[in-house]
Each structure stands twice: as structure tokens, then as C-alpha cells.
mmCIF file of C-alpha atoms in Angstrom:
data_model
loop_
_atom_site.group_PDB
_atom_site.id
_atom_site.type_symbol
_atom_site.label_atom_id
_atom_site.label_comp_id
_atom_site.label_asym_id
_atom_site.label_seq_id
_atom_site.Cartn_x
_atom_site.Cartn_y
_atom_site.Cartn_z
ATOM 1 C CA UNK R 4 28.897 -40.851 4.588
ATOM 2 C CA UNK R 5 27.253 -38.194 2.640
ATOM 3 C CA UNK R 6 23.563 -40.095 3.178
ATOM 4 C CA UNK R 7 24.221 -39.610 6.581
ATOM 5 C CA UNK R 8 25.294 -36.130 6.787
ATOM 6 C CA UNK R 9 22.243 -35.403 4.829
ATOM 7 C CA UNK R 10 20.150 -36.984 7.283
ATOM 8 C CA UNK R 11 21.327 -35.345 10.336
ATOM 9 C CA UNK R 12 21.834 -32.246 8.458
ATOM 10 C CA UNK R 13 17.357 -33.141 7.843
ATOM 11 C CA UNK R 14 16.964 -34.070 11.678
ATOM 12 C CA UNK R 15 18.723 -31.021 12.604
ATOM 13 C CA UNK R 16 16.128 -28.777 10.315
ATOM 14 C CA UNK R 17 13.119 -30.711 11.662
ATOM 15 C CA UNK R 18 13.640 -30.009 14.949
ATOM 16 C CA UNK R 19 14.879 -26.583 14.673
ATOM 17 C CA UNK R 20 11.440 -26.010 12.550
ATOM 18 C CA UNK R 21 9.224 -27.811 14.520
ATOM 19 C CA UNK R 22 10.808 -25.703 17.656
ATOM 20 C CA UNK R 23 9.943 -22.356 16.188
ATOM 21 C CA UNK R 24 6.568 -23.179 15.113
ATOM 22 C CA UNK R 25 5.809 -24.813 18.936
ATOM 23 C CA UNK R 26 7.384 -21.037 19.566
ATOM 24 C CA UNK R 27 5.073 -19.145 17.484
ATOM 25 C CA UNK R 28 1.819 -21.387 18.415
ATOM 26 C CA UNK R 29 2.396 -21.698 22.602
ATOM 27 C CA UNK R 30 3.511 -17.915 22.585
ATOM 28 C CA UNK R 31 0.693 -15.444 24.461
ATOM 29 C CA UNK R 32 1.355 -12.119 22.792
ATOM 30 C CA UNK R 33 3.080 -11.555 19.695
ATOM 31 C CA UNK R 34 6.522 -9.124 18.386
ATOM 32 C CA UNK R 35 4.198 -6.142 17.669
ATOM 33 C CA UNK R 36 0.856 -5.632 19.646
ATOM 34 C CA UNK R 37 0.633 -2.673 18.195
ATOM 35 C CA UNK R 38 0.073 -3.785 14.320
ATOM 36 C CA UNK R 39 -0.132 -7.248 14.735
ATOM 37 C CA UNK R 40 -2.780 -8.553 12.531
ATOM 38 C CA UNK R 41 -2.896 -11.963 14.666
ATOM 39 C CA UNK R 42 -5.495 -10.527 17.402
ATOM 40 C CA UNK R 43 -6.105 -12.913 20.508
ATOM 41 C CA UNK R 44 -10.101 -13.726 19.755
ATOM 42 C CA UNK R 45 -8.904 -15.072 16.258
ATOM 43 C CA UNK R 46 -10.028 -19.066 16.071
ATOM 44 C CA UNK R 47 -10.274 -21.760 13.609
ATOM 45 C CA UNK R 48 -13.188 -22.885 12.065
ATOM 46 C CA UNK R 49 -14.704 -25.408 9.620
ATOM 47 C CA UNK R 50 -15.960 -22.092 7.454
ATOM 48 C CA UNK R 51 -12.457 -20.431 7.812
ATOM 49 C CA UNK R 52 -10.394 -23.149 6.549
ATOM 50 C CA UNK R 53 -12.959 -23.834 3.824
ATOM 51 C CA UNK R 54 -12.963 -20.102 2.396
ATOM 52 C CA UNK R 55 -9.050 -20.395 2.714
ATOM 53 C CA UNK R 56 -9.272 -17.604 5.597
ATOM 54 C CA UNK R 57 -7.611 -19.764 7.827
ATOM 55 C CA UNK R 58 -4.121 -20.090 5.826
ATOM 56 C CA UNK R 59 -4.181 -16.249 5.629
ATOM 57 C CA UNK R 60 -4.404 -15.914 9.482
ATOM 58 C CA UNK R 61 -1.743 -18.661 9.961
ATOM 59 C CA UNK R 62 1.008 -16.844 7.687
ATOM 60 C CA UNK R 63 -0.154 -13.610 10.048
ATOM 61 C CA UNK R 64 0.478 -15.365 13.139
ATOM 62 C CA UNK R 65 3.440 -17.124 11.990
ATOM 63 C CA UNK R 66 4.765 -13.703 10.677
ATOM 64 C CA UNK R 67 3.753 -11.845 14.218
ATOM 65 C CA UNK R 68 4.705 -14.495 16.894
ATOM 66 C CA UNK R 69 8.010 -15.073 15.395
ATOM 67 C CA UNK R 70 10.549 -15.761 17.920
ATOM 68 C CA UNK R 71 12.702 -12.287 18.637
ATOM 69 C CA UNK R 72 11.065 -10.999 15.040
ATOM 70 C CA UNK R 73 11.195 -7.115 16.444
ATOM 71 C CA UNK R 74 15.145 -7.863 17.462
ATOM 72 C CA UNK R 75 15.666 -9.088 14.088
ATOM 73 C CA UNK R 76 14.200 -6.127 12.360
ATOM 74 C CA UNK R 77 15.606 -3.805 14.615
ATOM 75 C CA UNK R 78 19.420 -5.492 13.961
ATOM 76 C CA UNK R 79 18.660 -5.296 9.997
ATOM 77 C CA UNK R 80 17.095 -1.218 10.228
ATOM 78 C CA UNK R 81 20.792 -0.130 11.927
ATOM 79 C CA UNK R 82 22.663 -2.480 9.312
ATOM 80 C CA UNK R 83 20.808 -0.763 6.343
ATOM 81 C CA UNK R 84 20.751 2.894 8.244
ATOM 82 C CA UNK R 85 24.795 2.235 8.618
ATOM 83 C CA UNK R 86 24.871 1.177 4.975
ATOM 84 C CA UNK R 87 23.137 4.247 4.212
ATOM 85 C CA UNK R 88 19.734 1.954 2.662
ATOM 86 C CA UNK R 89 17.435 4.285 4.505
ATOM 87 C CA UNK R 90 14.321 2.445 3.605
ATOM 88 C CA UNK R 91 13.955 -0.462 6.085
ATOM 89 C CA UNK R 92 9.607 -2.258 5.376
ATOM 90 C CA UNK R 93 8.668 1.103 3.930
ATOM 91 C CA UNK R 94 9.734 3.540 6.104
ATOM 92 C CA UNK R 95 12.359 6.291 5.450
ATOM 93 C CA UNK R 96 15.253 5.921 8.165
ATOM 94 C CA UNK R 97 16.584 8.745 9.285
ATOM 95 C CA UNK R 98 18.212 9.539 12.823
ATOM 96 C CA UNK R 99 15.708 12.584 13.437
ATOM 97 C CA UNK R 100 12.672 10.863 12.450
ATOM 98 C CA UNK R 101 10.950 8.107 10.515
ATOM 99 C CA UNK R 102 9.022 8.693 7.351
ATOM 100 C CA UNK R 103 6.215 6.858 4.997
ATOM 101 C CA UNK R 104 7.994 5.973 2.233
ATOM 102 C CA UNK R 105 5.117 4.964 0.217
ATOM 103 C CA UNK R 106 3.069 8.171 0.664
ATOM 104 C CA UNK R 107 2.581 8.099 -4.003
ATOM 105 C CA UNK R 108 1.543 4.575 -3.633
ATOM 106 C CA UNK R 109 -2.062 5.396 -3.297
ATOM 107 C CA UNK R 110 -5.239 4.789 -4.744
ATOM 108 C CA UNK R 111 -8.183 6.679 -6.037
ATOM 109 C CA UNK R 112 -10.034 8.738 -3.403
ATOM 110 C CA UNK R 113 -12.916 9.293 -6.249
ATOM 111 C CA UNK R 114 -15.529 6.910 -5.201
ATOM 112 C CA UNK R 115 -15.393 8.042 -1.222
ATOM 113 C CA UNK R 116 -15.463 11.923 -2.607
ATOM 114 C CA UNK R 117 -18.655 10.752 -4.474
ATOM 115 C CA UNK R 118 -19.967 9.207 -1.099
ATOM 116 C CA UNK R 119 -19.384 12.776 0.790
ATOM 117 C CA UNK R 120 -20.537 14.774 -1.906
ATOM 118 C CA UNK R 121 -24.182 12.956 -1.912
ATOM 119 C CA UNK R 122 -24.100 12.824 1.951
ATOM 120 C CA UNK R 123 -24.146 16.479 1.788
ATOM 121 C CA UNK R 124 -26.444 16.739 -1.113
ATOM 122 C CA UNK R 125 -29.573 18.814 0.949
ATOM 123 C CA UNK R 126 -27.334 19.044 4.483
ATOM 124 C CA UNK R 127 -28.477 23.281 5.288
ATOM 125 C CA UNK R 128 -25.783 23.382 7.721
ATOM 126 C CA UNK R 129 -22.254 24.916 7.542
ATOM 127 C CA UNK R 130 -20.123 21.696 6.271
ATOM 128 C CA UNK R 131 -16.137 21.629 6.878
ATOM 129 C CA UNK R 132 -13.440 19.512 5.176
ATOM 130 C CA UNK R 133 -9.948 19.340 6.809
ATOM 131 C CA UNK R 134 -7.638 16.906 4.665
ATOM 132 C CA UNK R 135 -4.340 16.193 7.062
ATOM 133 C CA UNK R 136 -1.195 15.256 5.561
ATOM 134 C CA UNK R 137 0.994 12.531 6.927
ATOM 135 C CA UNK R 138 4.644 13.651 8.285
ATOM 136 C CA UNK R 139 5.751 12.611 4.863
ATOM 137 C CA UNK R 140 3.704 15.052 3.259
ATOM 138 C CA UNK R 141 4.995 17.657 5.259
ATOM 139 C CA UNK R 142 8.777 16.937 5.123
ATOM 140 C CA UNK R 143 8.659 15.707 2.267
ATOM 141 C CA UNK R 144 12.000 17.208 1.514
ATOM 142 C CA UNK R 145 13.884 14.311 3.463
ATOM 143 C CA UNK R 146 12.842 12.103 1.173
ATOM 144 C CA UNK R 147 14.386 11.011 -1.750
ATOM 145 C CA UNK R 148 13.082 12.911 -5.053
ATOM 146 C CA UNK R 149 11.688 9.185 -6.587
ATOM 147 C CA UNK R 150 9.953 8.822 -3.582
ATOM 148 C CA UNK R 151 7.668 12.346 -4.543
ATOM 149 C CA UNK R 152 6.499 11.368 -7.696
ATOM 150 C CA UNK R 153 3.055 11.939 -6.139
ATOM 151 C CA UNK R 154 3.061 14.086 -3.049
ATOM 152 C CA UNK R 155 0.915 14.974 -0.325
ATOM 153 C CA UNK R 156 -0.047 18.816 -1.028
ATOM 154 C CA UNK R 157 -1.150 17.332 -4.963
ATOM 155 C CA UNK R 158 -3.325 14.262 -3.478
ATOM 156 C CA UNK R 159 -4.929 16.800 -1.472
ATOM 157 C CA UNK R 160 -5.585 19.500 -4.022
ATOM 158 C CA UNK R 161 -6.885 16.513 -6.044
ATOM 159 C CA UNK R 162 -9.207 16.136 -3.263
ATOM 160 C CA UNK R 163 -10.520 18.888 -2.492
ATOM 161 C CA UNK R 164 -11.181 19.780 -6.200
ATOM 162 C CA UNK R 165 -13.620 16.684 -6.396
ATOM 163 C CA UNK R 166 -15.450 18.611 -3.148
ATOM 164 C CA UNK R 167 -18.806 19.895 -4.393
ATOM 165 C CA UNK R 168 -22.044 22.266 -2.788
ATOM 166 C CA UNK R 169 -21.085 24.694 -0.226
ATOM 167 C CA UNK R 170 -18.336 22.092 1.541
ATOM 168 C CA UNK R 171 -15.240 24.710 3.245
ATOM 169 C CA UNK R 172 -12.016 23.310 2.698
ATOM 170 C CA UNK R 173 -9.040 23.909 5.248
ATOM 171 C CA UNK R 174 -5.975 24.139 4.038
ATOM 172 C CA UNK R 175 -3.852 22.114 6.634
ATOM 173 C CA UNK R 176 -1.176 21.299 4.560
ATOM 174 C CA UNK R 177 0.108 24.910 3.999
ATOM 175 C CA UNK R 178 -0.597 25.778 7.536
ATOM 176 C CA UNK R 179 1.405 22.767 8.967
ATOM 177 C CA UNK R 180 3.918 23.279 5.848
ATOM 178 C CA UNK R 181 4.787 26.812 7.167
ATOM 179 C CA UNK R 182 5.706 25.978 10.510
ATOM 180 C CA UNK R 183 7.523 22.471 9.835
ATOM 181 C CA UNK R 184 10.423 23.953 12.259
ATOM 182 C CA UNK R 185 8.404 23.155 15.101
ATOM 183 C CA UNK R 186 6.963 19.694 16.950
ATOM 184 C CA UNK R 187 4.031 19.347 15.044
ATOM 185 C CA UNK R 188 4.007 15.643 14.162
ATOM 186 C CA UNK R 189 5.603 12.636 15.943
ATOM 187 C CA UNK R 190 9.043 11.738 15.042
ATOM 188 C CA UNK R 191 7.734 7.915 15.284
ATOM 189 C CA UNK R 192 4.440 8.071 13.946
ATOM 190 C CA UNK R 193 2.553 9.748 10.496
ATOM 191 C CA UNK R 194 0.233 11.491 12.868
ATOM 192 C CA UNK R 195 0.457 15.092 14.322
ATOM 193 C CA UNK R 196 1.173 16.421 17.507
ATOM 194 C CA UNK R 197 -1.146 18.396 20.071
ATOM 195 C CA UNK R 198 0.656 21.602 18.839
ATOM 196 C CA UNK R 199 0.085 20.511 15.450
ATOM 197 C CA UNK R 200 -3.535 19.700 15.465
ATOM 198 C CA UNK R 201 -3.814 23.494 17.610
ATOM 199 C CA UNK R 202 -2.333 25.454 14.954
ATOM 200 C CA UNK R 203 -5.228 23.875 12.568
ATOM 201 C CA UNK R 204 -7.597 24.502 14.855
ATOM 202 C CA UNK R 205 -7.031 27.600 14.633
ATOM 203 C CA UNK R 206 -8.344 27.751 11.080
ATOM 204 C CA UNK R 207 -11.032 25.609 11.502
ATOM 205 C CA UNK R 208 -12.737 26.843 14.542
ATOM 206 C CA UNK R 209 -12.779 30.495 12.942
ATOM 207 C CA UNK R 210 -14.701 28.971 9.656
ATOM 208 C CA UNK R 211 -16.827 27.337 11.816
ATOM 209 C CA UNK R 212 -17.642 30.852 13.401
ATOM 210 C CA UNK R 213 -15.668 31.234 16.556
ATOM 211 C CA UNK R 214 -12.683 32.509 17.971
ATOM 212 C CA UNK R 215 -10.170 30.576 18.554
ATOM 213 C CA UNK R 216 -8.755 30.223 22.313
ATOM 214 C CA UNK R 217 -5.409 31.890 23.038
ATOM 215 C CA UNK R 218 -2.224 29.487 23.015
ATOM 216 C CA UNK R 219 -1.256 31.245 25.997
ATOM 217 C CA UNK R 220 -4.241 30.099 27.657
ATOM 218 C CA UNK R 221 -3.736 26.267 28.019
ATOM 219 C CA UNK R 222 -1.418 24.297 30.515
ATOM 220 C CA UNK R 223 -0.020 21.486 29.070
ATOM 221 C CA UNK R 224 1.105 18.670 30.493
ATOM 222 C CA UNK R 225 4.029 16.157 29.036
ATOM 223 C CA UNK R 226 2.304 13.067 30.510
ATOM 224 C CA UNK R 227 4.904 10.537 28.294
ATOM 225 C CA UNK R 228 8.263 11.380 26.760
ATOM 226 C CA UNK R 229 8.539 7.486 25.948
ATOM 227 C CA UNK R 230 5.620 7.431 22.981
ATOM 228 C CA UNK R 231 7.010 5.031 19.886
ATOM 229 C CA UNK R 232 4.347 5.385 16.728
ATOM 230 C CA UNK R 233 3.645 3.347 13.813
ATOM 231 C CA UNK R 234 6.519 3.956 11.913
ATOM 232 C CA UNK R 235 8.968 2.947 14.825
ATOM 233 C CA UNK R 236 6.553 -0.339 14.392
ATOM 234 C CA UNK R 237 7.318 -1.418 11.115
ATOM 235 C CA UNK R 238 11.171 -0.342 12.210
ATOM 236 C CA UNK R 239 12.388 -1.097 15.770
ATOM 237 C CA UNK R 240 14.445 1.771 15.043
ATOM 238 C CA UNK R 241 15.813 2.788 18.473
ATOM 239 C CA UNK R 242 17.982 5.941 16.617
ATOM 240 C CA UNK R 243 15.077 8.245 16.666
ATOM 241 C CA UNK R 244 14.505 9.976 20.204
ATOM 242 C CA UNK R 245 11.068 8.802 21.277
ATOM 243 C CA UNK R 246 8.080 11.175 21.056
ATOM 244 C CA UNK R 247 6.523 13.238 23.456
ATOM 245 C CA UNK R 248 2.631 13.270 24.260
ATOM 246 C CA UNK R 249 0.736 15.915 25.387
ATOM 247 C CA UNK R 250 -2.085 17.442 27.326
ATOM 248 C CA UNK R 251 -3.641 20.447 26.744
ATOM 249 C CA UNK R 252 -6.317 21.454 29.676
ATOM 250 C CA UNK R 253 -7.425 25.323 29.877
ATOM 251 C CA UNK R 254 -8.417 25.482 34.073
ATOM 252 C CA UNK R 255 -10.409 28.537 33.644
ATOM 253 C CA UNK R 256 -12.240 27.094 30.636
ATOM 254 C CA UNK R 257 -15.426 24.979 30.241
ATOM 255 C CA UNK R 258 -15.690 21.359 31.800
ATOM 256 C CA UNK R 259 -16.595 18.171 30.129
ATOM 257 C CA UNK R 260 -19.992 16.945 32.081
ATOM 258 C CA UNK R 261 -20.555 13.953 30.235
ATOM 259 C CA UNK R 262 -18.195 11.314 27.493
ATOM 260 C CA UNK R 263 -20.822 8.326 26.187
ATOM 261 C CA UNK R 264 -19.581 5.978 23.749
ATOM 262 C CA UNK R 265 -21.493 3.383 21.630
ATOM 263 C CA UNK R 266 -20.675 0.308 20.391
ATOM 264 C CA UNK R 267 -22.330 -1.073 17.090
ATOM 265 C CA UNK R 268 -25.420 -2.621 18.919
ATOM 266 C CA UNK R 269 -26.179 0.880 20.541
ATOM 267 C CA UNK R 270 -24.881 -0.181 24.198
ATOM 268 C CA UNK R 271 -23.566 2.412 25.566
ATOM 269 C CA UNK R 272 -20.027 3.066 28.213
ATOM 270 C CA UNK R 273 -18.748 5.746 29.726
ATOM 271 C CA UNK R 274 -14.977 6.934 28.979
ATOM 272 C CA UNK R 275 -12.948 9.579 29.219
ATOM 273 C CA UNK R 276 -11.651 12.690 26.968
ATOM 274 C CA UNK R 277 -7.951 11.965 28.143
ATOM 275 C CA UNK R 278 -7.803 7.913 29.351
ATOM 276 C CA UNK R 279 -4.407 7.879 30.655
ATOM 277 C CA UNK R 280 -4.651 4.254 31.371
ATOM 278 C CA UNK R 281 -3.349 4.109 27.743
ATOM 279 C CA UNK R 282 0.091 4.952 28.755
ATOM 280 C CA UNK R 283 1.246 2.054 29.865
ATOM 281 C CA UNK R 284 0.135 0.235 26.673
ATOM 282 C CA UNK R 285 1.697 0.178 23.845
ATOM 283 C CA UNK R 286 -0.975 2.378 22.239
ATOM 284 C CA UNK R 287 0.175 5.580 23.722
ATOM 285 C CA UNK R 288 -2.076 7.602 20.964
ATOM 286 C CA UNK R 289 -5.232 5.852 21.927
ATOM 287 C CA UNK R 290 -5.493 7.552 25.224
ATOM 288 C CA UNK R 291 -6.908 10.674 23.080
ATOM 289 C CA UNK R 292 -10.698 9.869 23.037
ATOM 290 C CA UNK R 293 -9.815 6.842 25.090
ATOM 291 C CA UNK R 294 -11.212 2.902 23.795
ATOM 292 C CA UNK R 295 -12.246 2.736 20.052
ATOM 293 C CA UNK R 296 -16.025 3.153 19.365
ATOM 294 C CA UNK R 297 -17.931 4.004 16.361
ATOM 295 C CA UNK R 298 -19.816 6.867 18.298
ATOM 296 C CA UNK R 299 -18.861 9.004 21.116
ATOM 297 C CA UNK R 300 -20.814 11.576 22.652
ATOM 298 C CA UNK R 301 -19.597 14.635 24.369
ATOM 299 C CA UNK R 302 -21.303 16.606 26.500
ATOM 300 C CA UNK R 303 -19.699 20.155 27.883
ATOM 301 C CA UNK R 304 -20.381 22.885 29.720
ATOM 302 C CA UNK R 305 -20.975 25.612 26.991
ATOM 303 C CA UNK R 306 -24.123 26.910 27.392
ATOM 304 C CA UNK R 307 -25.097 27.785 23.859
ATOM 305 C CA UNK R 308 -27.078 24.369 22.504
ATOM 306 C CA UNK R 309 -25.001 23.750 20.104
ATOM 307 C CA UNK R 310 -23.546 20.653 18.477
ATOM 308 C CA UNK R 311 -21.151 19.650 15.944
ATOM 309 C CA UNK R 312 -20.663 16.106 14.318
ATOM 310 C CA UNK R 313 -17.636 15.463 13.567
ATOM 311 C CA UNK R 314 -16.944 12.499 10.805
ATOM 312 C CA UNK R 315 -13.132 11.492 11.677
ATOM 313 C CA UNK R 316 -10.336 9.228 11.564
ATOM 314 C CA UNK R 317 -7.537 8.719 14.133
ATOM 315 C CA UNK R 318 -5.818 12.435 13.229
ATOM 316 C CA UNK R 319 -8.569 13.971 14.948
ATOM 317 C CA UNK R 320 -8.686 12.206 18.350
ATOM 318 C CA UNK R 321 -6.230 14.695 19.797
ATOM 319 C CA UNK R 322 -7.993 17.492 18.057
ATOM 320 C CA UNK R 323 -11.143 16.976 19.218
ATOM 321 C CA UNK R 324 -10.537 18.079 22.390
ATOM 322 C CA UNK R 325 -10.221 21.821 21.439
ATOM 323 C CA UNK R 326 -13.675 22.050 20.535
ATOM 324 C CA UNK R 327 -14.610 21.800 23.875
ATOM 325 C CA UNK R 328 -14.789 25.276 24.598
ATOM 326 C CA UNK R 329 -17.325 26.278 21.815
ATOM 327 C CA UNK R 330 -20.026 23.383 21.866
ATOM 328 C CA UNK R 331 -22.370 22.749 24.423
ATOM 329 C CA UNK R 332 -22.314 19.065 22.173
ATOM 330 C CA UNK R 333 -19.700 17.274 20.419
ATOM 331 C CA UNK R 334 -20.816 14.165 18.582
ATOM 332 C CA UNK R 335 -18.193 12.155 17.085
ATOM 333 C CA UNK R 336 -18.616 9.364 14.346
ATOM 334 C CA UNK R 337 -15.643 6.671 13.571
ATOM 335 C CA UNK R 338 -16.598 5.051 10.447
ATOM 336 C CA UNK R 339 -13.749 2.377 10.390
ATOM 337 C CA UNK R 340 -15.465 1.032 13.455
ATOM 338 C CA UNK R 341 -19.247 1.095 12.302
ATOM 339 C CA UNK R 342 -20.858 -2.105 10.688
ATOM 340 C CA UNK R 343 -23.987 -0.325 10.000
ATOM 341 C CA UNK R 344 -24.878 3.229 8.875
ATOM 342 C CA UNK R 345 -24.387 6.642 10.542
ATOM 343 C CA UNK R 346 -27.770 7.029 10.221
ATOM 344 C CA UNK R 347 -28.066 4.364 13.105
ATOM 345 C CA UNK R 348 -26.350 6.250 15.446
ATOM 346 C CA UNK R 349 -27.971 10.228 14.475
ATOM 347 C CA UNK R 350 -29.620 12.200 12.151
ATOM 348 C CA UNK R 351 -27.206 14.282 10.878
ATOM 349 C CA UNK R 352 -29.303 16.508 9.995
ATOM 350 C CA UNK R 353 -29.584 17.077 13.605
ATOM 351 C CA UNK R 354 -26.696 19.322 13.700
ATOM 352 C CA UNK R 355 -25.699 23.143 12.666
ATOM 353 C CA UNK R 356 -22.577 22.124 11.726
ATOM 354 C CA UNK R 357 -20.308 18.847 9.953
ATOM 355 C CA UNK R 358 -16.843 18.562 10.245
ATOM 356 C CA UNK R 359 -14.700 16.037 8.590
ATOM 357 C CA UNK R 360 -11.227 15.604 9.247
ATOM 358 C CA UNK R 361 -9.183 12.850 8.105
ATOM 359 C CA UNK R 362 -5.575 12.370 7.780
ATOM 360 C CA UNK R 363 -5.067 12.012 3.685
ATOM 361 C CA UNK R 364 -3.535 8.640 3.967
ATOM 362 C CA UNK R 365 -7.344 7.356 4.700
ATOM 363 C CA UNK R 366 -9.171 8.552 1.994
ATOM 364 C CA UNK R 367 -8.008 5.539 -0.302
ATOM 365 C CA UNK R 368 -9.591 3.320 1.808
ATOM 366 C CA UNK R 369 -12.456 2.093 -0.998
ATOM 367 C CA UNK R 370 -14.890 1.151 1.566
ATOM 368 C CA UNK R 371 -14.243 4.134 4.352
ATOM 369 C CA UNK R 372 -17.255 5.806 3.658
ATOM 370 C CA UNK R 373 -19.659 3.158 3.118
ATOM 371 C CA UNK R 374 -21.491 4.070 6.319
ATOM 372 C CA UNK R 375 -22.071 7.623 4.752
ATOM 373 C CA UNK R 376 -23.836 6.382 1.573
ATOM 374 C CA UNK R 377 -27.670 7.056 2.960
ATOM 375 C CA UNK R 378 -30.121 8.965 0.341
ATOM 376 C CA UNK R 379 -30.677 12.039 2.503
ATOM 377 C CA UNK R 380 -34.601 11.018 1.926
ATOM 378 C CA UNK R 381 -33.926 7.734 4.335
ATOM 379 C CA UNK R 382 -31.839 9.308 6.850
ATOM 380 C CA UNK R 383 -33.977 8.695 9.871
ATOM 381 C CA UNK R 384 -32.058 8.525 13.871
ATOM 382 C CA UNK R 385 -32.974 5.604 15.396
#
């Protein structure tokens, strides 16, 4: 009797297993589009499943294309939230807003401080440094005190004390710190809102040499009260209202007259500073700046010949747009997206004035800045 217990008990498993993987194989989309790691134009090959590749991809898939996976996280973020375990895949739950939990997990940001410092090594123009912290950096004080063995404002002192020449540093964190009782960042996402990356603006703009344009000057438009970031990702945590985003347009101001991107063999498209196709995606954020490229090229109205390069990571696609009113060009390098060098989009030497601007949760990224390491001798456009 037992023997055959056990074997339909073994039938029962087979099929239920066999069902699920058919499931997670036949499915056209996966749980999470927005961090799946199991991307459509993945495919097998002889090399992949010789370099072992292949069985890292399949645990990705299998993990992303699980049948109802973001229904089962969400059900086991409201059992821990009601249990009060308020860290649910390394987020901090909380019913206001969601929170890196891992924001003294990082690494080193030595070796890509290095890279910057010999990038600017014989630069004559003005060079800026804006080092964004995460929401976690910022309200910190929701999280629990283990959790800030490490946090944000030291990582970015750290930072900035490894900055060498005549780089200016902006001091984002104290400027966002101080004003933490208003919308600045997502309540779903580590990034900043419009209003945030404004008030830093602010700052940098005026060490860049202008004046900054009025608050009171700018319409702006709620185009999506329905935006769920990263952390609400990693969560399905329903709790926390969704986020708003914004528009900020300035009708008397000047007018974008041309938006060129690049893509790594040079071919360039056409886009958009606001592509609001993005709001019906999942990818709310990416209609800032529009598609990914590793160069973009803005051309404004400004009649004053000059340009600006800025050297940026996501934080800065909703920022960017505030510089329109100063630059008659905007040039704007991605370096998670380049294969190559910057050098083989520009000469940055080309250019008055550099601005980086990073959120600080980048800057451990060993191989960021790769593009970047050029001997100023060999930087030559091409």
C-alpha cells in the first residue's frame, strides 16, 4: 500500500513539475518586465551552454516566468508587513514608502574615483560633481539603526574626499536632507522626484555660472499618478500610494530644436526630451530622456554657443531637462550603455563645462567608468 502511495504521491509531483516548467517555458512575458533579467532576445547556444552561461539564464527565466511569482511575493510582503518583518527581498516595508535596505552593503568606489580623477587630469574647463543619495540615504531615519552602519551622507563624503584638481562638489545630500518634508523622491522607487532634482539644480546651475530659473516660473504637469518604481518591484507592495510623475515645461522659456541619440555603432535616431509613450509601460521613469542610448544630443534655443557634457546615470534623466534654458548644447553620455569609449562619441575637451551626476548607489559599480579611462593625450572625437 505504501509503494503505491509513494508512487502516485511521485506521479502527482511529475506532473505538477513538468506543468510549471511547460508554464515558465511557453509563457511570452515574464512576473516583472521591469527587472526581469530573462530579456526576450536571450537564446541558447553551443558557446552558452559550454561556458555554463546557459544554466545561469535558465535559473533567471525559471525565477522570472514563474507562474503568479509577483502574487506570491505580494501575499508574503503583507504577511511579513502584518507581522511587523518589514524587510520583504531587501526592501524596507513601510505603509508610506519603500526603502533600500541594503544601502551599507556596498563596495569600494576607489578604483572609478581613480578613473574620474585621470579623466580630468589636463580638462581646462569648469568640472562639476553631484553625488545623489538614494531615498534611503535621505530618510534614513525609518530605518532600523543596524541597517545604518554605513550611511549615505558618509559614502558620499568618502567620495568626494577621493575627488582631486579643481573638480566642484555639490552637496545634494544636505540640500535634499533639509527639505525631506516634501515630495522629493518616489515613494516606490530610490530615485528623486522632478521637485527633487529642481531644488539641486538650483545649486548646480549657480556653480556652473548661471542663475537659476524661478520655481514660480514652470507649469507642471501630473501626466501619471499611477508610477510604481523599483522598490515596489522587488515588493508587489500595493500599501504604498503609487507615485506621481511630473512635467516641468516653462512656455515663455527657450525651445528644444533638436534631441539626436546614438547607439554604439554611431547610428543615429531622433527622440524626444519628454517621450510620453513611456506611460503606458511599465517603465514610467524612462519617459525622461525617452529610449536608452549611450549618447544623446540636445540642441536648444539659447543663443550663447555653449555646451555642457554631462556624464550621468539614470538620477539625472529628469534633471537634465532644466538645463535647457542655459545651453545652446546639451550633450549627454550614458556609460552603462557604451561598449566602447567616450572618446568615440566626443572630445570632451570640446566643452566649457563637465558635469557628472550620479545617484551614489552607482559608483560601486567596478566597471562604470571604464569608458572614461582614455589618457587625455589619445582623446581624439571620431
Amino acid at each position: 500500500m505504501k509503494n503505491r502511495v509513494s508512487k502516485i504521491t511521485a506521479v502527482i509531483m511529475l506532473v505538477y513539475l513538468s506543468v510549471v516548467m511547460l508554464c515558465i517555458f511557453f509563457r511570452k512575458g515574464v512576473s516583472d518586465p521591469v527587472n526581469s533579467s530573462c530579456k526576450e532576445s536571450d537564446h541558447i547556444s553551443v558557446s552558452a551552454i559550454m561556458n555554463g552561461s546557459f544554466v545561469q539564464y535558465l535559473a533567471k527565466c525559471t525565477a522570472d516566468r514563474f507562474p503568479a511569482r509577483s502574487r506570491m511575493i505580494a501575499a508574503d510582503s503583507m504577511l511579513r508587513a502584518s507581522a511587523n518583518e518589514s524587510i520583504v527581498n531587501g526592501v524596507f516595508v513601510d505603509r508610506k514608502m519603500l526603502l533600500d535596505a541594503e544601502i551599507s552593503e556596498r563596495g569600494s568606489v576607489k578604483e572609478n574615483v581613480r578613473i574620474i580623477n585621470e579623466f580630468c587630469t589636463g580638462y581646462k574647463g569648469a568640472v562639476c560633481f553631484a553625488a545623489i543619495p538614494t531615498s534611503s540615504g535621505v530618510y534614513d531615519s525609518y530605518l532600523p539603526e543596524y541597517m545604518r552602519k554605513k550611511p549615505e551622507s558618509i559614502q558620499i563624503s568618502s567620495l568626494y574626499s577621493q575627488l582631486e584638481g579643481n573638480i566642484r562638489e555639490i552637496d545634494a545630500y544636505n540640500i535634499l536632507k533639509m527639505l525631506n518634508e516634501n515630495y522629493i523622491y518616489y515613494r516606490t522607487d530610490t530615485k528623486w522626484t522632478s521637485y527633487g532634482a529642481y531644488c539641486v539644480y538650483r545649486t548646480v546651475i549657480q556653480k556652473l555660472g548661471f542663475s537659476p530659473t524661478a520655481y514660480d516660473k514652470y507649469t507642471i504637469n501630473h501626466v501619471a499618478d499611477n508610477f510604481r518604481g523599483n522598490l515596489y518591484a522587488r515588493t508587489f507592495y500595493s500599501q504604498v500610494k503609487p507615485d506621481i510623475i511630473d512635467i516641468y515645461t516653462y512656455p515663455e522659456g527657450e525651445r528644444i530644436v533638436g534631441f539626436t541619440g546614438y547607439d554604439n555603432d554611431m547610428k543615429s535616431f531622433s527622440g524626444e526630451l519628454y517621450d510620453k509613450s513611456y506611460l503606458d509601460s511599465r517603465n514610467m521613469y524612462d519617459m525622461y530622456l525617452g529610449e536608452k542610448r549611450p549618447f544623446v544630443k540636445i540642441k536648444t534655443s539659447v543663443n550663447n554657443e555653449r555646451k555642457i557634457l554631462v556624464i550621468k546615470d539614470s538620477f539625472a534623466d529628469c534633471f537634465i531637462p532644466f538645463l535647457t534654458q542655459h545651453y545652446s548644447e546639451i550633450d549627454v553620455a550614458s556609460p552603462e550603455y557604451m561598449d566602447g569609449a567616450i572618446t568615440d562619441f566626443t572630445d570632451p575637451d570640446d566643452y566649457e563645462q563637465i558635469l557628472f551626476l550620479f545617484g551614489i548607489d552607482s559608483m560601486d559599480d567596478e566597471n562604470l567608468f571604464d569608458v572614461l579611462a582614455v589618457p587625455p593625450e589619445e582623446r581624439t572625437a571620431k
